[in-house]
Structures are given as C-alpha cells and as structure tokens.
Short mmCIF file of C-alpha atoms in Angstrom, two decimals:
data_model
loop_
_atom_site.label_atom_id
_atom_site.label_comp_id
_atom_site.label_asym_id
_atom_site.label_seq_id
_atom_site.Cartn_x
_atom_site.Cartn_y
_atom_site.Cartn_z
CA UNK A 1 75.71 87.43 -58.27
CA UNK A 2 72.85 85.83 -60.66
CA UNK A 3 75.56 83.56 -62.16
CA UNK A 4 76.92 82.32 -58.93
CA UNK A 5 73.31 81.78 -57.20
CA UNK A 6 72.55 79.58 -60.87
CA UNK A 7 75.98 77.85 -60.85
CA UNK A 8 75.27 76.94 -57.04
CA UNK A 9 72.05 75.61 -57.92
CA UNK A 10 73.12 73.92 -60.73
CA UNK A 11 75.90 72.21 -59.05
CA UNK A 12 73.07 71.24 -55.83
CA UNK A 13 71.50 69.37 -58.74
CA UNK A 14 74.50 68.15 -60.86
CA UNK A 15 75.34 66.75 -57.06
CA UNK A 16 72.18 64.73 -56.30
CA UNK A 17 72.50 62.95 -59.97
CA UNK A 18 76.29 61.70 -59.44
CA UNK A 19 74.76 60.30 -55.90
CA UNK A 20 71.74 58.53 -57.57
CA UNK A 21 74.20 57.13 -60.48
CA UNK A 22 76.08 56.06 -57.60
CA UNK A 23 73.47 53.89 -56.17
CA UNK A 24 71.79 56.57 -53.57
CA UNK A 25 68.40 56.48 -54.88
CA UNK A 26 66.95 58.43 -51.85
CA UNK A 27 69.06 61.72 -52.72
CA UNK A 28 66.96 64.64 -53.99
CA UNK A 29 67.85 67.62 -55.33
CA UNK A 30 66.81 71.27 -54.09
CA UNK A 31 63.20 71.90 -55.43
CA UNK A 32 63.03 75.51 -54.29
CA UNK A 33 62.33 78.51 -56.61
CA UNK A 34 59.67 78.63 -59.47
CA UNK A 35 62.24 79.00 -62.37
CA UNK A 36 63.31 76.81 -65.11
CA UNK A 37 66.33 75.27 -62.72
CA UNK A 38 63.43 74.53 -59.73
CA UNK A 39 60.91 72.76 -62.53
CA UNK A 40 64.31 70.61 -63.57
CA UNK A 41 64.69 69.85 -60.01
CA UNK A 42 61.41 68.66 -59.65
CA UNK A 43 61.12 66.38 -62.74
CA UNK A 44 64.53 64.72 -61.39
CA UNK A 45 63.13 64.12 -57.95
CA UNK A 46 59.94 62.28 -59.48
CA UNK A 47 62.85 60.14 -61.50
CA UNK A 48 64.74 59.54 -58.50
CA UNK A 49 61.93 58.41 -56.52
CA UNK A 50 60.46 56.02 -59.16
CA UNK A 51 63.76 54.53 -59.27
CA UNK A 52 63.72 54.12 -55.52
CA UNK A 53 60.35 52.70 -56.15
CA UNK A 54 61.24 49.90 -58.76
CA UNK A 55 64.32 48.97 -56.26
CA UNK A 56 62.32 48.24 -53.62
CA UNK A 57 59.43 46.20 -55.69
CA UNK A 58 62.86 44.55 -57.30
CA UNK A 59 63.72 43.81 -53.33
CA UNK A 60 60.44 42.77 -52.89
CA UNK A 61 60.38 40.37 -55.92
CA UNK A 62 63.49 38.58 -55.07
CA UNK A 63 62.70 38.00 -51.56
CA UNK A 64 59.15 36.41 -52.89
CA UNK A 65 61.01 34.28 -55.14
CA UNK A 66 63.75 32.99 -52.52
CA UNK A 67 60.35 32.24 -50.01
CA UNK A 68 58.86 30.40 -52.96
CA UNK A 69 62.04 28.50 -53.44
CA UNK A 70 62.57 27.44 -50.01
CA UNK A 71 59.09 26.25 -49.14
CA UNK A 72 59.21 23.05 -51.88
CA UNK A 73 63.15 22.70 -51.69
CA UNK A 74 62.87 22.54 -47.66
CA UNK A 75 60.42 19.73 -47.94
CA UNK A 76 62.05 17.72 -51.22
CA UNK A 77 65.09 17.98 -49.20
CA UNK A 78 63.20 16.41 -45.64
CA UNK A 79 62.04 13.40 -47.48
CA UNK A 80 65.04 12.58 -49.33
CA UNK A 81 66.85 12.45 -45.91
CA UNK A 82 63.95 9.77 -44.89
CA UNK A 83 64.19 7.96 -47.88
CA UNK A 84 67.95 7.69 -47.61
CA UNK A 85 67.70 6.09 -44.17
CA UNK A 86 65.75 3.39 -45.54
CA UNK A 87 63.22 2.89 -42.67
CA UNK A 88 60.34 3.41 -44.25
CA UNK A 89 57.48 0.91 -45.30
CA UNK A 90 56.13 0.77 -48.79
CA UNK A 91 52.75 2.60 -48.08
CA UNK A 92 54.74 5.62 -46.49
CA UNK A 93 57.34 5.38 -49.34
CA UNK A 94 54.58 6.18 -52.06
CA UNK A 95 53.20 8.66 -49.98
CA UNK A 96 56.63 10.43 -50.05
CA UNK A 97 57.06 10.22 -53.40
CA UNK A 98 53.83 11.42 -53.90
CA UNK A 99 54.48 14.37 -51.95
CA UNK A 100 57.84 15.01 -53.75
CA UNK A 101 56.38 14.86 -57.03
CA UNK A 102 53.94 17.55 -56.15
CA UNK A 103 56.64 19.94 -55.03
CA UNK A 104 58.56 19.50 -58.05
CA UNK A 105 55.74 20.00 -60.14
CA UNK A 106 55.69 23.38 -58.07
CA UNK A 107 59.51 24.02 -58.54
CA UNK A 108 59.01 23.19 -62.57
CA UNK A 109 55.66 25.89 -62.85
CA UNK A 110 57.63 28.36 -60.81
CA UNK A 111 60.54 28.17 -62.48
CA UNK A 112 58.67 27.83 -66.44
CA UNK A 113 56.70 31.22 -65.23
CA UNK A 114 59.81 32.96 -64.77
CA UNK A 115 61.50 32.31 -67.57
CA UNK A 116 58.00 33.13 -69.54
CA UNK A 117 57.61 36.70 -67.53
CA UNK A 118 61.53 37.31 -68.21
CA UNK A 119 60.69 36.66 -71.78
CA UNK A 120 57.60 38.89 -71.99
CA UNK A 121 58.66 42.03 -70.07
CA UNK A 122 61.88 42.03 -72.56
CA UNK A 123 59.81 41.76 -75.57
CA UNK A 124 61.66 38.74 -76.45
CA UNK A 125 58.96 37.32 -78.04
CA UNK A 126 56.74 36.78 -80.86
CA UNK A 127 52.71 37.01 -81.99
CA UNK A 128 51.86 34.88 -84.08
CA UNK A 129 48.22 36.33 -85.49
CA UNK A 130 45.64 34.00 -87.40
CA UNK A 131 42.21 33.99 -88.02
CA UNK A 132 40.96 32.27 -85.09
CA UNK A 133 36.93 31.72 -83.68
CA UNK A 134 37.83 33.98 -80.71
CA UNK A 135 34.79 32.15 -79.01
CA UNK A 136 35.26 28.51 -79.46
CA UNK A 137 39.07 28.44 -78.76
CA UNK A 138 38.64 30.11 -75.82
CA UNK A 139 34.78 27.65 -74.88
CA UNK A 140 37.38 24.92 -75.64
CA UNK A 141 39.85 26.32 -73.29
CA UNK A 142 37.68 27.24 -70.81
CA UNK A 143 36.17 23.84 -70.83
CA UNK A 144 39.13 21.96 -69.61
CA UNK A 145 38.78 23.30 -66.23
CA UNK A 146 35.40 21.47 -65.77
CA UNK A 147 37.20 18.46 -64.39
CA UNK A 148 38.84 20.14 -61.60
CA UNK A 149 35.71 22.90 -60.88
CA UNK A 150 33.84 20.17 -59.76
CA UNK A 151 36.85 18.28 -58.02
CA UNK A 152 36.83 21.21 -56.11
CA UNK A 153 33.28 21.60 -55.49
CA UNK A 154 32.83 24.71 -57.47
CA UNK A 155 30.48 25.63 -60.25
CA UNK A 156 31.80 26.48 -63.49
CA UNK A 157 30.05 28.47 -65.97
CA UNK A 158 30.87 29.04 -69.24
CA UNK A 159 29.42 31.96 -71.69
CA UNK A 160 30.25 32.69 -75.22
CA UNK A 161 28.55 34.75 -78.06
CA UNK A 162 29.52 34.19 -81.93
CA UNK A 163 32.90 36.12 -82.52
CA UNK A 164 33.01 35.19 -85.70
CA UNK A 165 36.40 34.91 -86.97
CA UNK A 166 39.20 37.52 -85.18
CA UNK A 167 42.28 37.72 -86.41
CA UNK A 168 44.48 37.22 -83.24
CA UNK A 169 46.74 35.11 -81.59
CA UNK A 170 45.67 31.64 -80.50
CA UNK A 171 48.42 30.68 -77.75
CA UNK A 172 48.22 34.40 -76.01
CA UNK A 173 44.89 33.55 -75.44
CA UNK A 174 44.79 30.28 -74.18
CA UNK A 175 47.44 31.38 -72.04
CA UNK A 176 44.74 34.31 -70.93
CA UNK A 177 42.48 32.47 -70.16
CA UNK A 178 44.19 29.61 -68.75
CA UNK A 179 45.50 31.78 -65.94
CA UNK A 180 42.64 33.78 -65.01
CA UNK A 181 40.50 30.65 -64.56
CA UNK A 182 43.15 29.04 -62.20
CA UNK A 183 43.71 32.06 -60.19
CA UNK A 184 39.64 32.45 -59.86
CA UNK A 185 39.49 28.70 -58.96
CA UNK A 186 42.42 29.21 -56.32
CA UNK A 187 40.21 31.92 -54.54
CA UNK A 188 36.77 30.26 -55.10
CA UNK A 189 36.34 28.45 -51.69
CA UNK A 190 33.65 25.52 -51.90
CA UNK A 191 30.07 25.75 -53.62
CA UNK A 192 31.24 28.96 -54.90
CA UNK A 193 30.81 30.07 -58.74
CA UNK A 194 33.18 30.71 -61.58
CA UNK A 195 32.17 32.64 -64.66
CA UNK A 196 33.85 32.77 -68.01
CA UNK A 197 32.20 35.29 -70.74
CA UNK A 198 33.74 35.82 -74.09
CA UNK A 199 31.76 38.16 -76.36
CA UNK A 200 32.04 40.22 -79.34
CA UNK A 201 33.01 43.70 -79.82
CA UNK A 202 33.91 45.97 -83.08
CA UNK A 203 37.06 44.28 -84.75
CA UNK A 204 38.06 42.42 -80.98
CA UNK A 205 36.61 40.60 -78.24
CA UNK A 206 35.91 40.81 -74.55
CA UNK A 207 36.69 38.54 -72.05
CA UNK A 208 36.10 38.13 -68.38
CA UNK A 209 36.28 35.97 -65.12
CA UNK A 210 34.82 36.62 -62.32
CA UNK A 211 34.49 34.04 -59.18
CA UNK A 212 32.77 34.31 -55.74
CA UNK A 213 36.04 34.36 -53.83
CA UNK A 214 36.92 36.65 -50.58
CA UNK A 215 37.54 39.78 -53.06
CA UNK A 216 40.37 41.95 -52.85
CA UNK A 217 40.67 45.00 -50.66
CA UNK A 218 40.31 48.67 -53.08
CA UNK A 219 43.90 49.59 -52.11
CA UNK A 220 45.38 46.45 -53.13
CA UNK A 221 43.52 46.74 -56.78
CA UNK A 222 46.35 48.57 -57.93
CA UNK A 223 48.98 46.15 -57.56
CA UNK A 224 47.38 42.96 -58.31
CA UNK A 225 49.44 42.45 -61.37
CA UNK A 226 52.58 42.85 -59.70
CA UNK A 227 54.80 39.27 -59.48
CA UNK A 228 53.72 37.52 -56.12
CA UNK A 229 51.18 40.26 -54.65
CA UNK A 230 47.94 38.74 -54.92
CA UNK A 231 49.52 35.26 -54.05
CA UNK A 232 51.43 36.53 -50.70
CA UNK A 233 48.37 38.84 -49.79
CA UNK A 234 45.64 36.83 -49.76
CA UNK A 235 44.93 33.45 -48.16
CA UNK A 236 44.31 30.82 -51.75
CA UNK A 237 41.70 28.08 -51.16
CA UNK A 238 44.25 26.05 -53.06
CA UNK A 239 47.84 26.15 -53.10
CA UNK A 240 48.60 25.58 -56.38
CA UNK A 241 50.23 27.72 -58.85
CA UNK A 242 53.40 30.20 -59.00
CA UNK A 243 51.98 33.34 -58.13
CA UNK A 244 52.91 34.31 -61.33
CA UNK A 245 49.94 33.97 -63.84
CA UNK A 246 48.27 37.71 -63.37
CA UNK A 247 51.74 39.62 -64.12
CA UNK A 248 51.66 37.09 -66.85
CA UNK A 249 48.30 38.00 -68.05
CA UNK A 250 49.26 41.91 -67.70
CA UNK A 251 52.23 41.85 -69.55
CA UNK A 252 50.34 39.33 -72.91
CA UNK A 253 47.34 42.13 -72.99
CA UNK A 254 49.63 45.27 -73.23
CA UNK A 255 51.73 43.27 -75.71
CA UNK A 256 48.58 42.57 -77.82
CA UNK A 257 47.36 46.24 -77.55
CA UNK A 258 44.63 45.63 -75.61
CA UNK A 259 43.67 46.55 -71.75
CA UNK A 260 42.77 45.10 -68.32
CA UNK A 261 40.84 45.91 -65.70
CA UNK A 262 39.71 44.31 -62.45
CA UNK A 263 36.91 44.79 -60.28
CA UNK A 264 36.59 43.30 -56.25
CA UNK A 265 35.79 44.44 -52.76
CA UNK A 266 36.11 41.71 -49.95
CA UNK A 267 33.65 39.06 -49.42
CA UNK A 268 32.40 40.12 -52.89
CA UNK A 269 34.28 38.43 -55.44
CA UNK A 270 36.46 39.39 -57.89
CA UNK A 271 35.92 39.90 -61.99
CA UNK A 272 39.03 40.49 -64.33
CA UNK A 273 37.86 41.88 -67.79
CA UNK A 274 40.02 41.63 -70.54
CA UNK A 275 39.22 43.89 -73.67
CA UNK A 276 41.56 42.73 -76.93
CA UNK A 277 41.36 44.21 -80.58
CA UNK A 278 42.47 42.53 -83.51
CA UNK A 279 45.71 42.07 -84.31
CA UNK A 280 47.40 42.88 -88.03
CA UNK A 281 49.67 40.46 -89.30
CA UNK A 282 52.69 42.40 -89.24
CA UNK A 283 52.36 42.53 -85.06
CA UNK A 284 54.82 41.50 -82.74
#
C-alpha cells in the first residue's frame, strides 16, 4: 500500500539518522524517488556528508597539532638529556640554550595561537571600535617588519593613501596585518619583494600583501585558511611561526564584517586582499 511504501521509506531514513547520531557519519539514507520524502533524503545526505567532512579536517587538525608538538618537544627534550650529563663546554652550552630558547619561543606562539583561534571561532571575544587613521596604524605596523625584511634579504615596500579617520578596531588590525606580513616574509625566498597597500574605500579600507614567493597551486586556494594547510603544504623559506596566522586572519575579517580573498599560481607569488568596512560602536 501507499502508507506502507511511505512508512518504509520513512523508517530507511529515520534509520540512517539514529546511525549518524551514533557516530556513523558515512551512513546515507535512500535518495530515490522525486517526492517530498526523496528531496528530505537528499538534504540529510548533504548534512551527513559535511559532518563527515568537518571530522576528518577535525582528524586532520589534531594530527597537525600533535606533529607541531613533537618537533620542538623532541629536541627541548634531546638537549636537556646533554645538559644533564654535564659534558659539555661553555661555547656548546650557550649554543644549546640558544637552541632551546628558540623552540620554546615556538611552543609559546603555537600554543598563544590556539588559544586565540579557540577564542575567535567561539565568538568569545570582543571589538573594541575607535576612530583610528586606518593608514598610519597600519604604515606603523607595517613598518616594524623592516628590520627583519632586510635581515632576510628581502625588499619591503610599504604603500598607504590618506584614510582619513575609520572608525574600526585598532588591535584586529594590527593583528591583520601582522600575520599576513610574516606569512609573506616566510614564503619570500631571498632578493624577493614584499608589498603592503592600505587604501581608502567608501566608509572602509582595503588592504593587501602580496610577496614574490613560490605561489600556491589553484586547487589549494580554497583551503588556505584552514589551521596548518598552507604551513604543511608548502616548503617556508623560514621556519618560523605556528601555522596558525591565516585561519587567524579569516576568522578577525568575517568577525569584522568584512571579506578576503587571495590570489597565487606557482612561481608567481601570492597577494591576500583584505576589504574591511567600518565598524558601529555597538559591534562585537
């Protein structure tokens, strides 16, 4: 009968839900027909499979941050067995504690970055909005990287219009621009260029950083602001940094209402653009 070949269907689909509530995130539900029950079907299978989707990137992220872990820890925990055999001479000592205060600075970033993503994703946070000179906070930002550009060997360019005054927050946007600038100088190999632009636009501002690195392949564009991709992916020039700072950057535009956008191709370079409006002072 009708009501029997519904209740059968119904219960095929009542069936695959108890199995993904109980954890089996690959179970899908029968899709065939053209009714009502079949278009049900169909919007639960897209659930189940975005589920299956965030467990594995959840996988994925934990596994990154045990690897990230274990790299600094294994070495801290080589040179504190050397030091506590006490055969080493005093140029070779301060060369180990060198070394060890490097990889804790690592282990402190890491673990600061976390805790900041953790805070961000949750919305456990708050904006603070001012009226700020968009363009000579972030020229003054910017401009502390000059040091270490040419450290590195790299050029460092720096180009600002008149904002004029924005309303906005001035620590989101230091933090911006403090992490796209180290992740461009991570991938700019030697004698290559880093740009910073800030201009104007109606009631916001623009940003972008672009850099002369190895680029990033088209199918990875849409993942470089997942946690770790971009760092595990691709080779860095320099090692420094968590790995972090883009999902950082992601997560501090969409909670300031503005977008992102990144453009690469390999051997080409890379440019992150950053478009932000104005905030009102009752955001958060």
């Amino acid at each position: 009968s009708l009501s029997g070949w519904l209740g059968s269907r119904l219960s095929g689909l009542a069936g695959a839900a108890h199995r993904v509530a109980g954890g089996d995130l690959t179970s899908r539900a029968d899709e065939e027909g053209d009714d009502d029950v079949a278009e049900l079907a169909q919007t639960f299978n897209v659930m189940a499979a975005r589920l299956e989707e965030m467990q594995a990137r959840e996988q994925e992220f934990l596994m990154s941050v045990g690897h990230d872990l274990r790299t600094p820890l294994t070495t801290i925990g080589g040179y504190a067995e050397a030091l506590d055999e006490g055969k080493l001479g005093e140029d070779e000592t301060k060369r180990i504690a060198g070394v060890l205060s490097r990889e804790t600075g690592r282990l402190r970033r890491l673990v600061e970055d976390l805790r900041l993503l953790a805070r961000l994703e949750a919305r456990e946070f708050t904006l603070r909005p001012e009226p700020v000179d968009v363009g000579a906070h972030l020229v003054e930002i910017a401009e502390t990287f000059r040091d270490r550009a040419e450290g590195a060997g790299v050029r460092l360019d720096i180009r600002a219009e008149e904002t004029g005054i924005v309303v906005s927050d001035a620590d989101r946007l230091a933090q911006i621009v403090i992490n796209l600038t180290e992740n461009a100088l991570r991938y700019t190999p030697e004698a290559g260029r880093v740009t910073v632009e800030i201009v104007g636009r109606d009631n916001g501002i623009e940003l972008s950083v672009a850099d002369t690195g190895s680029g990033i392949d088209h199918d990875d564009l849409p993942r470089v602001f997942e946690k770790f991709y971009v760092a595990h992916k691709y080779r860095r020039v320099r090692p420094e940094g968590s790995g972090l700072g883009l999902a950082i950057v992601k997560q501090l535009v969409d909670a300031m209402g503005g977008t992102i956008s990144v453009a690469s191709a390999p051997e080409a370079g890379t440019r992150f653009t950053v478009s932000l409006p104005a905030l009102s002072g009752s955001d958060r």
